[in-house]
mmCIF file of C-alpha atoms in Angstrom:
data_model
loop_
_atom_site.group_PDB
_atom_site.id
_atom_site.type_symbol
_atom_site.label_atom_id
_atom_site.label_comp_id
_atom_site.label_asym_id
_atom_site.label_seq_id
_atom_site.Cartn_x
_atom_site.Cartn_y
_atom_site.Cartn_z
ATOM 1 C CA MET A 13 -0.020 -0.009 -0.032
ATOM 2 C CA ARG A 14 1.364 3.436 -0.913
ATOM 3 C CA HIS A 15 2.203 6.067 1.663
ATOM 4 C CA PHE A 16 -0.528 8.527 2.448
ATOM 5 C CA THR A 17 -1.683 11.124 4.963
ATOM 6 C CA TYR A 18 -5.236 11.244 6.336
ATOM 7 C CA GLN A 19 -6.685 14.155 8.284
ATOM 8 C CA GLY A 20 -10.192 13.657 9.690
ATOM 9 C CA LEU A 21 -12.667 16.542 9.548
ATOM 10 C CA PRO A 22 -13.640 18.008 12.941
ATOM 11 C CA THR A 23 -17.214 18.867 12.071
ATOM 12 C CA GLN A 24 -19.889 17.726 14.545
ATOM 13 C CA VAL A 25 -22.547 15.791 12.559
ATOM 14 C CA THR A 26 -26.069 14.915 13.605
ATOM 15 C CA PHE A 27 -27.978 12.646 11.185
ATOM 16 C CA GLY A 28 -31.493 11.241 11.205
ATOM 17 C CA THR A 29 -35.159 12.208 10.957
ATOM 18 C CA GLY A 30 -36.584 14.977 13.047
ATOM 19 C CA THR A 31 -33.070 15.965 14.066
ATOM 20 C CA VAL A 32 -33.795 19.689 13.417
ATOM 21 C CA ALA A 33 -35.496 19.628 16.835
ATOM 22 C CA LEU A 34 -32.030 19.122 18.312
ATOM 23 C CA LEU A 35 -30.796 22.499 17.116
ATOM 24 C CA PRO A 36 -31.011 24.177 20.497
ATOM 25 C CA THR A 37 -28.750 21.435 21.906
ATOM 26 C CA VAL A 38 -26.324 21.760 18.967
ATOM 27 C CA LEU A 39 -26.066 25.563 19.285
ATOM 28 C CA ALA A 40 -25.503 25.214 23.014
ATOM 29 C CA GLN A 41 -22.760 22.706 22.413
ATOM 30 C CA GLN A 42 -21.182 25.173 19.959
ATOM 31 C CA GLY A 43 -21.394 27.974 22.464
ATOM 32 C CA VAL A 44 -23.833 30.046 20.309
ATOM 33 C CA ARG A 45 -26.125 32.370 22.266
ATOM 34 C CA ARG A 46 -27.250 34.741 19.553
ATOM 35 C CA ALA A 47 -27.625 33.417 15.974
ATOM 36 C CA MET A 48 -28.505 34.946 12.626
ATOM 37 C CA LEU A 49 -30.612 32.657 10.407
ATOM 38 C CA LEU A 50 -29.569 32.510 6.716
ATOM 39 C CA SER A 51 -31.603 31.342 3.769
ATOM 40 C CA THR A 52 -32.479 32.140 0.149
ATOM 41 C CA PRO A 53 -35.652 34.106 -0.504
ATOM 42 C CA GLN A 54 -37.361 30.904 -1.713
ATOM 43 C CA GLN A 55 -36.673 29.029 1.532
ATOM 44 C CA ALA A 56 -37.235 31.847 3.988
ATOM 45 C CA GLU A 57 -40.556 30.553 5.383
ATOM 46 C CA GLN A 58 -39.306 26.927 5.595
ATOM 47 C CA ALA A 59 -36.220 28.101 7.386
ATOM 48 C CA ARG A 60 -38.199 30.083 9.974
ATOM 49 C CA ALA A 61 -40.560 27.205 10.570
ATOM 50 C CA ALA A 62 -37.829 24.675 10.926
ATOM 51 C CA THR A 63 -35.833 26.673 13.408
ATOM 52 C CA ARG A 64 -38.763 27.797 15.551
ATOM 53 C CA SER A 65 -37.459 25.734 18.448
ATOM 54 C CA LEU A 66 -34.539 28.138 18.712
ATOM 55 C CA GLY A 67 -36.859 30.930 19.887
ATOM 56 C CA ASN A 68 -35.033 34.067 20.958
ATOM 57 C CA THR A 69 -31.661 32.600 20.087
ATOM 58 C CA ILE A 70 -32.419 33.711 16.500
ATOM 59 C CA VAL A 71 -31.855 37.482 16.773
ATOM 60 C CA ALA A 72 -31.880 38.302 13.036
ATOM 61 C CA THR A 73 -32.712 36.703 9.658
ATOM 62 C CA PHE A 74 -30.966 37.268 6.310
ATOM 63 C CA THR A 75 -32.894 35.769 3.415
ATOM 64 C CA ASP A 76 -30.878 36.963 0.411
ATOM 65 C CA ALA A 77 -28.347 34.143 -0.001
ATOM 66 C CA THR A 78 -27.381 33.980 -3.671
ATOM 67 C CA MET A 79 -25.860 31.470 -6.044
ATOM 68 C CA HIS A 80 -22.064 31.581 -6.344
ATOM 69 C CA THR A 81 -21.780 33.716 -3.166
ATOM 70 C CA PRO A 82 -21.371 37.241 -4.620
ATOM 71 C CA VAL A 83 -19.109 39.312 -2.416
ATOM 72 C CA GLU A 84 -21.539 42.202 -2.437
ATOM 73 C CA VAL A 85 -24.263 40.032 -0.881
ATOM 74 C CA THR A 86 -21.842 38.827 1.754
ATOM 75 C CA ALA A 87 -20.991 42.387 2.595
ATOM 76 C CA ARG A 88 -24.636 43.186 3.278
ATOM 77 C CA ALA A 89 -25.058 40.100 5.418
ATOM 78 C CA GLU A 90 -21.841 40.911 7.349
ATOM 79 C CA ALA A 91 -23.206 44.375 8.123
ATOM 80 C CA GLU A 92 -26.414 42.915 9.494
ATOM 81 C CA LEU A 93 -24.510 40.307 11.437
ATOM 82 C CA ALA A 94 -22.480 43.026 13.152
ATOM 83 C CA ALA A 95 -25.569 45.060 13.849
ATOM 84 C CA CYS A 96 -27.404 42.269 15.628
ATOM 85 C CA GLY A 97 -24.402 41.071 17.634
ATOM 86 C CA ALA A 98 -24.721 37.435 16.656
ATOM 87 C CA ASP A 99 -22.009 35.012 17.621
ATOM 88 C CA GLY A 100 -23.162 32.320 15.227
ATOM 89 C CA VAL A 101 -25.069 31.724 11.940
ATOM 90 C CA VAL A 102 -27.537 29.006 11.108
ATOM 91 C CA ALA A 103 -27.366 28.327 7.335
ATOM 92 C CA PHE A 104 -30.544 26.657 6.205
ATOM 93 C CA GLY A 105 -30.688 25.391 2.629
ATOM 94 C CA GLY A 106 -28.344 24.338 -0.161
ATOM 95 C CA GLY A 107 -24.964 25.391 -1.414
ATOM 96 C CA SER A 108 -25.884 29.061 -1.865
ATOM 97 C CA THR A 109 -26.881 29.555 1.826
ATOM 98 C CA ILE A 110 -24.101 27.398 3.169
ATOM 99 C CA GLY A 111 -21.625 29.312 1.046
ATOM 100 C CA LEU A 112 -22.842 32.511 2.596
ATOM 101 C CA GLY A 113 -22.437 31.005 6.048
ATOM 102 C CA LYS A 114 -18.889 30.014 5.211
ATOM 103 C CA ALA A 115 -18.089 33.487 3.927
ATOM 104 C CA LEU A 116 -19.450 35.097 7.064
ATOM 105 C CA ALA A 117 -17.715 32.674 9.415
ATOM 106 C CA VAL A 118 -14.288 33.022 7.787
ATOM 107 C CA ARG A 119 -14.611 36.849 7.792
ATOM 108 C CA THR A 120 -15.873 37.273 11.365
ATOM 109 C CA GLY A 121 -14.978 34.119 13.301
ATOM 110 C CA VAL A 122 -18.608 33.374 14.311
ATOM 111 C CA ARG A 123 -19.724 29.724 14.673
ATOM 112 C CA HIS A 124 -21.377 28.210 11.620
ATOM 113 C CA ILE A 125 -24.090 25.596 11.950
ATOM 114 C CA ALA A 126 -25.351 24.211 8.659
ATOM 115 C CA VAL A 127 -28.764 22.634 8.098
ATOM 116 C CA PRO A 128 -28.603 21.275 4.520
ATOM 117 C CA THR A 129 -31.807 20.628 2.579
ATOM 118 C CA THR A 130 -30.258 19.424 -0.625
ATOM 119 C CA TYR A 131 -27.612 16.823 -1.588
ATOM 120 C CA ALA A 132 -24.876 19.259 -2.569
ATOM 121 C CA GLY A 133 -22.366 18.273 0.187
ATOM 122 C CA SER A 134 -20.994 21.789 0.595
ATOM 123 C CA GLU A 135 -21.560 21.669 4.296
ATOM 124 C CA MET A 136 -18.717 19.056 4.758
ATOM 125 C CA THR A 137 -16.022 21.070 3.029
ATOM 126 C CA PRO A 138 -13.546 23.794 4.027
ATOM 127 C CA ILE A 139 -13.885 25.286 0.554
ATOM 128 C CA LEU A 140 -15.440 28.634 -0.337
ATOM 129 C CA GLY A 141 -16.177 29.804 -3.896
ATOM 130 C CA GLU A 142 -16.985 33.526 -4.179
ATOM 131 C CA THR A 143 -17.831 35.681 -7.239
ATOM 132 C CA ALA A 144 -16.602 39.176 -7.851
ATOM 133 C CA GLY A 145 -16.679 41.049 -11.115
ATOM 134 C CA GLY A 146 -18.013 38.004 -13.010
ATOM 135 C CA ARG A 147 -15.180 35.746 -11.971
ATOM 136 C CA LYS A 148 -15.459 32.950 -9.380
ATOM 137 C CA THR A 149 -12.406 32.213 -7.207
ATOM 138 C CA THR A 150 -12.065 29.376 -4.721
ATOM 139 C CA ARG A 151 -10.070 29.048 -1.556
ATOM 140 C CA ARG A 152 -9.580 26.304 0.984
ATOM 141 C CA ALA A 153 -8.939 26.861 4.702
ATOM 142 C CA SER A 154 -9.741 25.038 7.907
ATOM 143 C CA GLU A 155 -11.709 27.970 9.336
ATOM 144 C CA ILE A 156 -14.147 27.779 6.365
ATOM 145 C CA LEU A 157 -15.454 24.372 7.445
ATOM 146 C CA PRO A 158 -18.823 24.596 9.226
ATOM 147 C CA HIS A 159 -18.553 23.759 12.934
ATOM 148 C CA ALA A 160 -21.670 21.593 13.074
ATOM 149 C CA VAL A 161 -24.009 20.020 10.531
ATOM 150 C CA VAL A 162 -27.572 18.828 11.287
ATOM 151 C CA TYR A 163 -28.860 16.405 8.620
ATOM 152 C CA ASP A 164 -32.655 15.897 8.861
ATOM 153 C CA VAL A 165 -34.123 13.625 6.173
ATOM 154 C CA ASP A 166 -37.523 15.216 6.773
ATOM 155 C CA LEU A 167 -36.318 18.487 5.397
ATOM 156 C CA THR A 168 -35.507 16.944 2.029
ATOM 157 C CA LEU A 169 -39.062 15.627 1.442
ATOM 158 C CA GLY A 170 -40.182 18.803 -0.242
ATOM 159 C CA LEU A 171 -37.149 18.940 -2.505
ATOM 160 C CA PRO A 172 -38.422 18.921 -6.126
ATOM 161 C CA PRO A 173 -37.331 16.004 -8.308
ATOM 162 C CA GLY A 174 -35.237 18.198 -10.545
ATOM 163 C CA ILE A 175 -33.255 19.677 -7.688
ATOM 164 C CA SER A 176 -32.964 16.293 -5.987
ATOM 165 C CA GLY A 177 -31.373 14.809 -9.130
ATOM 166 C CA THR A 178 -28.982 17.676 -9.971
ATOM 167 C CA SER A 179 -27.838 18.257 -6.415
ATOM 168 C CA GLY A 180 -27.252 14.537 -6.001
ATOM 169 C CA ILE A 181 -25.078 14.282 -9.118
ATOM 170 C CA ASN A 182 -23.265 17.443 -7.939
ATOM 171 C CA ALA A 183 -22.390 15.470 -4.769
ATOM 172 C CA ILE A 184 -21.325 12.418 -6.843
ATOM 173 C CA ALA A 185 -18.941 14.704 -8.768
ATOM 174 C CA HIS A 186 -17.158 15.487 -5.465
ATOM 175 C CA ALA A 187 -16.469 11.842 -4.788
ATOM 176 C CA VAL A 188 -15.576 11.023 -8.387
ATOM 177 C CA GLU A 189 -12.739 13.540 -8.496
ATOM 178 C CA GLY A 190 -11.692 12.558 -4.922
ATOM 179 C CA LEU A 191 -10.996 9.014 -6.187
ATOM 180 C CA TYR A 192 -8.109 10.288 -8.356
ATOM 181 C CA ALA A 193 -7.058 13.434 -6.541
ATOM 182 C CA ARG A 194 -3.320 13.906 -6.123
ATOM 183 C CA ASP A 195 -3.656 13.527 -2.374
ATOM 184 C CA THR A 196 -6.269 10.726 -2.365
ATOM 185 C CA ASN A 197 -5.903 7.948 0.167
ATOM 186 C CA PRO A 198 -7.536 4.524 0.766
ATOM 187 C CA VAL A 199 -9.844 5.860 3.472
ATOM 188 C CA MET A 200 -11.337 8.526 1.228
ATOM 189 C CA GLN A 201 -11.491 6.141 -1.669
ATOM 190 C CA LEU A 202 -13.667 3.797 0.432
ATOM 191 C CA VAL A 203 -15.857 6.756 1.514
ATOM 192 C CA ALA A 204 -16.142 7.915 -2.095
ATOM 193 C CA GLN A 205 -17.136 4.499 -3.372
ATOM 194 C CA GLU A 206 -19.839 4.130 -0.768
ATOM 195 C CA GLY A 207 -21.135 7.670 -1.338
ATOM 196 C CA ILE A 208 -21.323 7.207 -5.099
ATOM 197 C CA ARG A 209 -23.026 3.869 -4.709
ATOM 198 C CA ALA A 210 -25.576 5.161 -2.294
ATOM 199 C CA LEU A 211 -26.521 8.229 -4.370
ATOM 200 C CA ALA A 212 -26.525 6.447 -7.784
ATOM 201 C CA SER A 213 -28.899 3.845 -6.315
ATOM 202 C CA ALA A 214 -31.165 6.274 -4.382
ATOM 203 C CA LEU A 215 -31.545 9.185 -6.870
ATOM 204 C CA PRO A 216 -33.778 7.425 -9.411
ATOM 205 C CA ARG A 217 -36.026 6.219 -6.546
ATOM 206 C CA VAL A 218 -36.174 9.727 -5.044
ATOM 207 C CA VAL A 219 -37.175 11.242 -8.367
ATOM 208 C CA ALA A 220 -39.774 8.485 -8.962
ATOM 209 C CA ASP A 221 -41.287 8.999 -5.485
ATOM 210 C CA GLY A 222 -40.247 11.963 -3.481
ATOM 211 C CA ALA A 223 -41.939 10.625 -0.374
ATOM 212 C CA ASP A 224 -39.786 7.438 -0.340
ATOM 213 C CA MET A 225 -38.106 7.929 3.046
ATOM 214 C CA ALA A 226 -35.636 5.060 2.608
ATOM 215 C CA ALA A 227 -34.441 6.495 -0.666
ATOM 216 C CA ARG A 228 -34.309 10.050 0.778
ATOM 217 C CA SER A 229 -32.241 8.798 3.737
ATOM 218 C CA GLN A 230 -29.885 6.898 1.504
ATOM 219 C CA ALA A 231 -29.394 9.913 -0.716
ATOM 220 C CA LEU A 232 -28.717 12.284 2.136
ATOM 221 C CA TYR A 233 -26.239 9.724 3.613
ATOM 222 C CA GLY A 234 -24.499 9.451 0.290
ATOM 223 C CA ALA A 235 -24.312 13.285 -0.064
ATOM 224 C CA TRP A 236 -22.738 13.494 3.425
ATOM 225 C CA LEU A 237 -20.062 10.966 2.374
ATOM 226 C CA CYS A 238 -19.357 12.629 -0.965
ATOM 227 C CA GLY A 239 -19.053 16.006 0.763
ATOM 228 C CA MET A 240 -16.508 14.455 3.172
ATOM 229 C CA VAL A 241 -14.410 13.456 0.178
ATOM 230 C CA LEU A 242 -14.455 16.965 -1.275
ATOM 231 C CA GLY A 243 -13.526 18.318 2.125
ATOM 232 C CA SER A 244 -10.624 15.933 2.667
ATOM 233 C CA VAL A 245 -8.718 15.768 -0.647
ATOM 234 C CA GLY A 246 -8.023 17.993 -3.601
ATOM 235 C CA MET A 247 -9.839 18.287 -6.886
ATOM 236 C CA ALA A 248 -8.907 18.629 -10.532
ATOM 237 C CA LEU A 249 -10.282 19.519 -13.979
ATOM 238 C CA HIS A 250 -13.938 18.900 -13.323
ATOM 239 C CA HIS A 251 -14.220 21.371 -10.426
ATOM 240 C CA LYS A 252 -11.971 23.910 -12.174
ATOM 241 C CA LEU A 253 -14.239 23.820 -15.213
ATOM 242 C CA CYS A 254 -17.466 24.082 -13.212
ATOM 243 C CA HIS A 255 -16.235 27.101 -11.264
ATOM 244 C CA THR A 256 -15.040 28.729 -14.498
ATOM 245 C CA LEU A 257 -18.401 28.147 -16.221
ATOM 246 C CA GLY A 258 -20.491 29.132 -13.239
ATOM 247 C CA GLY A 259 -18.629 32.341 -12.569
ATOM 248 C CA SER A 260 -18.224 33.409 -16.174
ATOM 249 C CA PHE A 261 -21.701 32.652 -17.448
ATOM 250 C CA ASP A 262 -23.722 32.733 -14.266
ATOM 251 C CA LEU A 263 -24.771 29.088 -14.748
ATOM 252 C CA PRO A 264 -26.543 27.211 -11.882
ATOM 253 C CA HIS A 265 -24.025 25.368 -9.789
ATOM 254 C CA ALA A 266 -25.489 21.829 -9.453
ATOM 255 C CA GLU A 267 -26.799 21.662 -13.035
ATOM 256 C CA THR A 268 -23.345 22.627 -14.375
ATOM 257 C CA HIS A 269 -21.715 19.884 -12.325
ATOM 258 C CA ALA A 270 -24.275 17.310 -13.553
ATOM 259 C CA ILE A 271 -23.564 18.208 -17.213
ATOM 260 C CA VAL A 272 -19.746 18.445 -17.034
ATOM 261 C CA LEU A 273 -19.046 15.404 -14.849
ATOM 262 C CA PRO A 274 -19.281 12.576 -17.508
ATOM 263 C CA HIS A 275 -17.199 14.538 -19.969
ATOM 264 C CA ALA A 276 -14.460 15.461 -17.448
ATOM 265 C CA LEU A 277 -14.361 11.824 -16.301
ATOM 266 C CA ALA A 278 -14.055 10.598 -19.942
ATOM 267 C CA TYR A 279 -11.159 13.043 -20.507
ATOM 268 C CA ASN A 280 -9.236 11.809 -17.511
ATOM 269 C CA ALA A 281 -10.150 8.108 -17.917
ATOM 270 C CA PRO A 282 -6.894 7.017 -19.663
ATOM 271 C CA ALA A 283 -4.868 8.253 -16.648
ATOM 272 C CA ILE A 284 -6.959 6.915 -13.760
ATOM 273 C CA SER A 285 -7.248 3.168 -14.076
ATOM 274 C CA GLU A 286 -7.533 2.605 -10.282
ATOM 275 C CA ALA A 287 -10.347 5.177 -9.981
ATOM 276 C CA MET A 288 -12.189 3.754 -13.014
ATOM 277 C CA ALA A 289 -12.112 0.258 -11.423
ATOM 278 C CA ILE A 290 -13.667 1.620 -8.264
ATOM 279 C CA LEU A 291 -16.321 3.492 -10.244
ATOM 280 C CA ARG A 292 -17.213 0.350 -12.276
ATOM 281 C CA SER A 293 -17.911 -1.396 -8.943
ATOM 282 C CA ALA A 294 -19.845 1.572 -7.403
ATOM 283 C CA LEU A 295 -21.971 2.181 -10.540
ATOM 284 C CA GLY A 296 -22.279 -1.434 -11.675
ATOM 285 C CA ASP A 297 -21.275 -0.450 -15.208
ATOM 286 C CA ASP A 298 -18.228 -1.098 -17.389
ATOM 287 C CA ASP A 299 -18.339 2.554 -18.724
ATOM 288 C CA PRO A 300 -18.649 4.904 -15.764
ATOM 289 C CA ALA A 301 -18.640 8.060 -17.841
ATOM 290 C CA ALA A 302 -21.561 6.810 -19.971
ATOM 291 C CA ALA A 303 -23.340 5.536 -16.823
ATOM 292 C CA LEU A 304 -23.162 8.955 -15.194
ATOM 293 C CA HIS A 305 -24.487 10.541 -18.407
ATOM 294 C CA ARG A 306 -27.394 8.125 -18.380
ATOM 295 C CA LEU A 307 -28.031 8.710 -14.673
ATOM 296 C CA ALA A 308 -28.312 12.487 -15.323
ATOM 297 C CA ARG A 309 -30.973 11.852 -17.944
ATOM 298 C CA GLN A 310 -32.754 9.282 -15.768
ATOM 299 C CA VAL A 311 -33.131 11.796 -12.960
ATOM 300 C CA GLY A 312 -34.219 14.662 -15.269
ATOM 301 C CA ALA A 313 -30.971 16.691 -14.961
ATOM 302 C CA PRO A 314 -30.146 18.904 -17.925
ATOM 303 C CA CYS A 315 -27.495 17.491 -20.263
ATOM 304 C CA ALA A 316 -26.429 20.598 -22.232
ATOM 305 C CA LEU A 317 -24.759 23.763 -21.107
ATOM 306 C CA ARG A 318 -26.546 25.659 -23.873
ATOM 307 C CA ASP A 319 -29.839 24.757 -22.167
ATOM 308 C CA LEU A 320 -28.563 26.671 -19.112
ATOM 309 C CA GLY A 321 -27.988 29.811 -21.173
ATOM 310 C CA MET A 322 -24.318 29.474 -22.094
ATOM 311 C CA PRO A 323 -23.636 30.987 -25.564
ATOM 312 C CA GLU A 324 -21.696 28.902 -28.129
ATOM 313 C CA SER A 325 -19.034 31.585 -28.186
ATOM 314 C CA GLY A 326 -18.452 30.704 -24.524
ATOM 315 C CA ILE A 327 -16.753 27.408 -25.495
ATOM 316 C CA ASP A 328 -13.533 29.123 -26.437
ATOM 317 C CA VAL A 329 -13.780 31.586 -23.562
ATOM 318 C CA ALA A 330 -14.152 28.810 -21.102
ATOM 319 C CA THR A 331 -11.358 26.801 -22.710
ATOM 320 C CA ASP A 332 -8.960 29.737 -22.372
ATOM 321 C CA GLN A 333 -9.939 30.320 -18.743
ATOM 322 C CA ALA A 334 -9.597 26.647 -17.870
ATOM 323 C CA LEU A 335 -6.068 26.671 -19.187
ATOM 324 C CA GLU A 336 -5.071 30.052 -17.654
ATOM 325 C CA ASN A 337 -3.537 29.015 -14.371
ATOM 326 C CA ALA A 338 -1.568 25.804 -13.898
ATOM 327 C CA TYR A 339 -3.226 23.241 -11.635
ATOM 328 C CA TRP A 340 -2.824 19.531 -11.049
ATOM 329 C CA ASN A 341 -4.801 17.062 -13.155
ATOM 330 C CA PRO A 342 -4.055 13.344 -13.689
ATOM 331 C CA ARG A 343 -3.998 13.781 -17.472
ATOM 332 C CA PRO A 344 -2.075 16.766 -18.923
ATOM 333 C CA LEU A 345 -4.404 19.569 -20.052
ATOM 334 C CA GLU A 346 -4.373 19.816 -23.827
ATOM 335 C CA ARG A 347 -6.305 22.611 -25.499
ATOM 336 C CA ALA A 348 -7.941 20.471 -28.162
ATOM 337 C CA GLY A 349 -9.109 17.861 -25.681
ATOM 338 C CA VAL A 350 -10.439 20.385 -23.146
ATOM 339 C CA ARG A 351 -12.227 22.327 -25.860
ATOM 340 C CA ASP A 352 -13.812 19.130 -27.174
ATOM 341 C CA LEU A 353 -14.902 18.288 -23.666
ATOM 342 C CA ILE A 354 -16.560 21.665 -23.240
ATOM 343 C CA ALA A 355 -18.148 21.590 -26.724
ATOM 344 C CA ARG A 356 -19.664 18.175 -26.023
ATOM 345 C CA ALA A 357 -21.012 19.415 -22.683
ATOM 346 C CA TRP A 358 -22.388 22.560 -24.376
ATOM 347 C CA ALA A 359 -24.204 20.560 -27.038
ATOM 348 C CA GLY A 360 -25.466 17.761 -24.798
ATOM 349 C CA ASP A 361 -23.567 15.031 -26.613
ATOM 350 C CA PRO A 362 -22.535 11.795 -24.825
ATOM 351 C CA PRO A 363 -19.032 11.785 -23.364
ATOM 352 C CA ALA A 364 -16.314 10.845 -25.751
ATOM 353 C CA ALA A 365 -16.503 7.078 -26.124
ATOM 354 C CA SER A 366 -12.876 6.706 -27.129
ATOM 355 C CA GLU A 367 -11.764 8.363 -23.842
ATOM 356 C CA SER A 368 -13.987 6.379 -21.547
ATOM 357 C CA GLU A 369 -13.310 3.071 -23.328
ATOM 358 C CA SER A 370 -9.581 3.488 -23.231
ATOM 359 C CA ALA A 371 -9.634 3.311 -19.405
#
């Protein structure tokens, strides 16, 4: 077995059904006496209802969390945080809200308690992506990681099929890249395999019947594991591309991941034989890239970047940006191959068969 380093994440995790009722205990354990509740406008009422047990511990509510964590939105939230004297934030929702919680915590030092309602997995990572001037930048630091996470399967029951599918594939993407990350290790590979298996099995059932508690529980469990992988090891081409596309063309985060994942995997396939073997086992398919493309269609996720509003002219723009700064990837980044990857994702074509088959 090769040499490796493993660092466990210190986040306190509570998982189950009805666990949102334990929030008062979790906040007390985290030393939070005055909290600001965070959500998007769409989830404001659900957030207030779910956190009612906190009573007067919630001293302010900010409901303008926005996709890609624009710095101007964070600045407004930070001003309100200072005005109310909160010593913690409760981020209720998906990646947009949890991203805002991370931005506030890393700027101010307040405690961050995440209550995820999607399968994005952002709550388990010390990674923050922020957008300024149309460009999205990402940083990783231990103080970005939420201090506590409360997973409540009940809160996912109202998640629409489309969001369930795309956020779940977004989580799978974290684990897929974690399998072949430069600093991957056997522990995270096991976690990644189990997370991918759980989500790939559960998502079609969740989309077919949103009230299937067993499927919802399995999906949330898988998302937790996949988020752990993203939080523990590095990433490569797939995440670089998705951040480039999201920040440059204001594309929705989860949908972009769902579209790009099979193509990025196909590109890297010739250089990641060990990861491909694990994926064949987790997905029960000899062609993991094609299997992930089929899964996206099966759960109703979009398959073309153009359907998200990206112009065809953006293919070359995104290619240039993806190659701008050197970063590690298991296969060398070649302009023609990266451009073809993006063009296929833009058009909604299947992943390049020659790449995936050559694994």
